[in-house]
Structures are given as structure tokens and as C-alpha cells.
CSV table of C-alpha atoms in Angstrom, one decimal:
chain,number,residue,atom,x,y,z
A,272,UNK,CA,77.7,19.5,66.7
A,273,UNK,CA,75.9,22.6,65.3
A,274,UNK,CA,72.2,22.3,64.4
A,275,UNK,CA,72.9,22.7,60.7
A,276,UNK,CA,75.3,19.8,60.7
A,277,UNK,CA,72.8,17.7,62.7
A,278,UNK,CA,70.1,18.5,60.2
A,279,UNK,CA,72.4,17.6,57.2
A,280,UNK,CA,73.4,14.4,58.9
A,281,UNK,CA,69.8,13.5,59.6
A,282,UNK,CA,68.8,14.3,56.0
A,283,UNK,CA,71.6,12.0,54.7
A,284,UNK,CA,70.6,9.2,57.0
A,285,UNK,CA,66.9,9.6,56.1
A,286,UNK,CA,67.9,9.4,52.4
A,287,UNK,CA,69.7,6.2,53.0
A,288,UNK,CA,66.8,4.7,54.9
A,289,UNK,CA,64.4,5.8,52.1
A,290,UNK,CA,66.7,4.4,49.4
A,291,UNK,CA,66.8,1.0,51.1
A,292,UNK,CA,63.0,0.7,51.3
A,293,UNK,CA,60.3,0.1,48.7
A,294,UNK,CA,59.9,2.6,45.8
A,295,UNK,CA,57.3,5.4,46.4
A,296,UNK,CA,55.1,3.9,43.7
A,297,UNK,CA,55.0,0.6,45.5
A,298,UNK,CA,54.1,2.3,48.8
A,299,UNK,CA,51.3,4.2,47.0
A,300,UNK,CA,50.0,1.0,45.5
A,301,UNK,CA,50.1,-0.8,48.9
A,302,UNK,CA,48.3,2.2,50.5
A,303,UNK,CA,45.6,2.2,47.8
A,304,UNK,CA,45.2,-1.5,48.0
A,305,UNK,CA,45.0,-1.5,51.8
A,306,UNK,CA,42.4,1.3,51.7
A,307,UNK,CA,40.2,-0.6,49.2
A,308,UNK,CA,40.5,-3.8,51.3
A,309,UNK,CA,39.6,-2.0,54.5
A,310,UNK,CA,36.7,-0.1,52.9
A,311,UNK,CA,35.4,-3.3,51.2
A,312,UNK,CA,35.6,-5.4,54.3
A,313,UNK,CA,33.7,-2.7,56.3
A,314,UNK,CA,31.0,-2.4,53.6
A,315,UNK,CA,30.5,-6.2,53.9
A,316,UNK,CA,30.5,-6.2,57.7
A,317,UNK,CA,28.3,-3.1,58.1
A,318,UNK,CA,26.7,-2.0,54.9
A,319,UNK,CA,24.2,0.1,56.8
A,320,UNK,CA,27.0,2.4,57.9
A,321,UNK,CA,27.7,3.2,54.2
A,322,UNK,CA,24.1,3.6,53.0
A,323,UNK,CA,23.9,7.0,54.8
A,324,UNK,CA,25.9,8.3,51.8
A,325,UNK,CA,23.1,7.5,49.4
A,326,UNK,CA,21.0,10.6,49.3
A,327,UNK,CA,17.2,10.6,48.7
A,328,UNK,CA,17.7,11.9,45.1
A,329,UNK,CA,20.4,9.2,44.3
A,330,UNK,CA,18.5,6.2,45.6
A,331,UNK,CA,16.0,6.0,42.7
A,332,UNK,CA,18.9,5.9,40.2
A,333,UNK,CA,20.3,2.7,41.7
A,334,UNK,CA,19.1,-0.5,40.2
A,335,UNK,CA,19.3,-2.2,43.6
A,336,UNK,CA,18.7,-1.1,47.2
A,337,UNK,CA,21.4,1.0,48.8
A,338,UNK,CA,22.4,-2.0,51.0
A,339,UNK,CA,22.8,-4.3,48.0
A,340,UNK,CA,24.7,-1.5,46.2
A,341,UNK,CA,27.1,-1.2,49.2
A,342,UNK,CA,27.5,-5.0,49.4
A,343,UNK,CA,28.4,-5.3,45.7
A,344,UNK,CA,30.9,-2.4,46.1
A,345,UNK,CA,32.4,-4.2,49.1
A,346,UNK,CA,33.1,-7.3,47.1
A,347,UNK,CA,34.5,-5.3,44.2
A,348,UNK,CA,36.7,-3.2,46.5
A,349,UNK,CA,38.1,-6.4,48.2
A,350,UNK,CA,39.0,-7.8,44.8
A,351,UNK,CA,40.6,-4.7,43.4
A,352,UNK,CA,42.4,-4.0,46.6
A,353,UNK,CA,43.7,-7.6,46.7
A,354,UNK,CA,44.9,-7.2,43.1
A,355,UNK,CA,46.8,-4.1,44.0
A,356,UNK,CA,48.4,-5.6,47.1
A,357,UNK,CA,49.4,-8.7,45.1
A,358,UNK,CA,50.7,-6.5,42.2
A,359,UNK,CA,48.4,-8.2,39.7
A,360,UNK,CA,46.2,-6.4,37.1
A,361,UNK,CA,47.5,-3.1,38.7
A,362,UNK,CA,46.7,-0.9,35.7
A,363,UNK,CA,43.1,-2.1,35.5
A,364,UNK,CA,42.6,-2.1,39.3
A,365,UNK,CA,44.1,1.4,39.8
A,366,UNK,CA,42.1,2.7,36.8
A,367,UNK,CA,38.8,1.4,38.2
A,368,UNK,CA,39.7,2.8,41.7
A,369,UNK,CA,40.7,6.2,40.1
A,370,UNK,CA,37.5,6.5,38.1
A,371,UNK,CA,35.3,5.3,41.0
A,372,UNK,CA,36.9,7.6,43.5
A,373,UNK,CA,36.7,10.5,41.0
A,374,UNK,CA,33.0,9.9,40.4
A,375,UNK,CA,32.5,9.7,44.2
A,376,UNK,CA,34.3,13.0,44.6
A,377,UNK,CA,32.0,14.5,42.0
A,378,UNK,CA,28.9,13.1,43.7
A,379,UNK,CA,30.0,14.3,47.2
A,380,UNK,CA,30.9,17.7,45.8
A,381,UNK,CA,27.3,18.0,44.5
A,382,UNK,CA,25.9,16.8,47.8
A,383,UNK,CA,28.1,19.2,49.8
A,384,UNK,CA,27.4,22.2,47.5
A,385,UNK,CA,23.6,21.6,47.6
A,386,UNK,CA,23.1,20.5,51.2
A,387,UNK,CA,26.3,20.9,53.1
A,388,UNK,CA,26.6,17.2,53.9
A,389,UNK,CA,29.7,15.0,53.7
A,390,UNK,CA,32.3,17.7,53.4
A,391,UNK,CA,34.7,15.8,55.6
A,392,UNK,CA,34.4,12.7,53.4
A,393,UNK,CA,34.7,14.8,50.3
A,394,UNK,CA,38.0,16.2,51.5
A,395,UNK,CA,39.4,12.8,52.2
A,396,UNK,CA,38.2,11.3,49.0
A,397,UNK,CA,39.9,14.0,46.9
A,398,UNK,CA,43.2,12.8,48.3
A,399,UNK,CA,42.3,9.1,47.7
A,400,UNK,CA,41.3,9.9,44.1
A,401,UNK,CA,44.7,11.6,43.7
A,402,UNK,CA,46.4,8.6,45.2
A,403,UNK,CA,44.6,6.3,42.7
A,404,UNK,CA,45.5,8.4,39.7
A,405,UNK,CA,49.1,8.5,40.9
A,406,UNK,CA,49.3,4.7,41.2
A,407,UNK,CA,47.8,4.4,37.7
A,408,UNK,CA,50.3,7.0,36.3
A,409,UNK,CA,53.2,5.1,37.9
A,410,UNK,CA,52.0,1.8,36.5
A,411,UNK,CA,51.7,3.3,33.0
A,412,UNK,CA,55.2,4.7,33.0
A,413,UNK,CA,57.8,2.8,31.0
A,414,UNK,CA,59.7,2.1,34.3
A,415,UNK,CA,57.0,1.9,37.0
A,416,UNK,CA,58.0,3.2,40.4
A,417,UNK,CA,60.2,6.0,39.3
């Protein structure tokens, strides 16, 4: 069979497999929820690993210590991630995630622009913020998941 025919056949088969699976919006919601659960669990297990992202100029703005801040975020991320995975309160949970990740991107952009730190995390969080906004947009559509 010529290569073109094999590619066409593969594309058709891939389309069938994709059509039989979850909707893209569902996959995005699961991915965002899983990321939030994983990040939240890690913050609770090792908050010190996350306090490195609190710069000297940010720390005074926090009303609690960086460790307590990360622990609180850990519990919140677990709750919002679980809500997304369970498909409950998804508009609210994805909105909170989108706003939080966008604020984090803004903060990391300032830190990266002024001191050159956390550029790798900034690059990743831009994508995660986009994922959160996409989940929110899908949930707000008249027919979520399309």
C-alpha cells in the first residue's frame, strides 16, 4: 500500500479512536484537575520546596509565612482539583484556577524580567493558565465539550 494511503487509513482510524473517547473539554478538565491535585498534594507534603518561589520582595506582602501560604494553597488546590475531577462546581473551580495561574504567570514574569529566575516555571505556567481558561470557556459554552 502506498504511503499516502497508509497515512489516510491511519488518520481515519485515529479519528474513530478519538471519536469514541472522552470529549476534548473533558480531557482538558481532567488534566487541569489532576495537575491541581498533584500540585496541592506536593505542597502539603513538602511546602519548603515551594517556598523558594516566594521572593524577598513578595514575602512581606503575605499575611502569613511562606510555608503557611503554601500549605493553604495546597489544601485549596486539592479541593479545586477534586471538584474538577468530579465534574462539580467546574465553572467556579476553573475560574479560580485560571485567575490564580494568570496571577502566578504575572508574578513569575516580573521575577524573570527583573532577576532572571524561574523562567522555566513561567513557560510551563503560561500553558497551564491557558488550559485553565480553556476549561472555563468550555464550561461556559451552551453545550460544554464542543
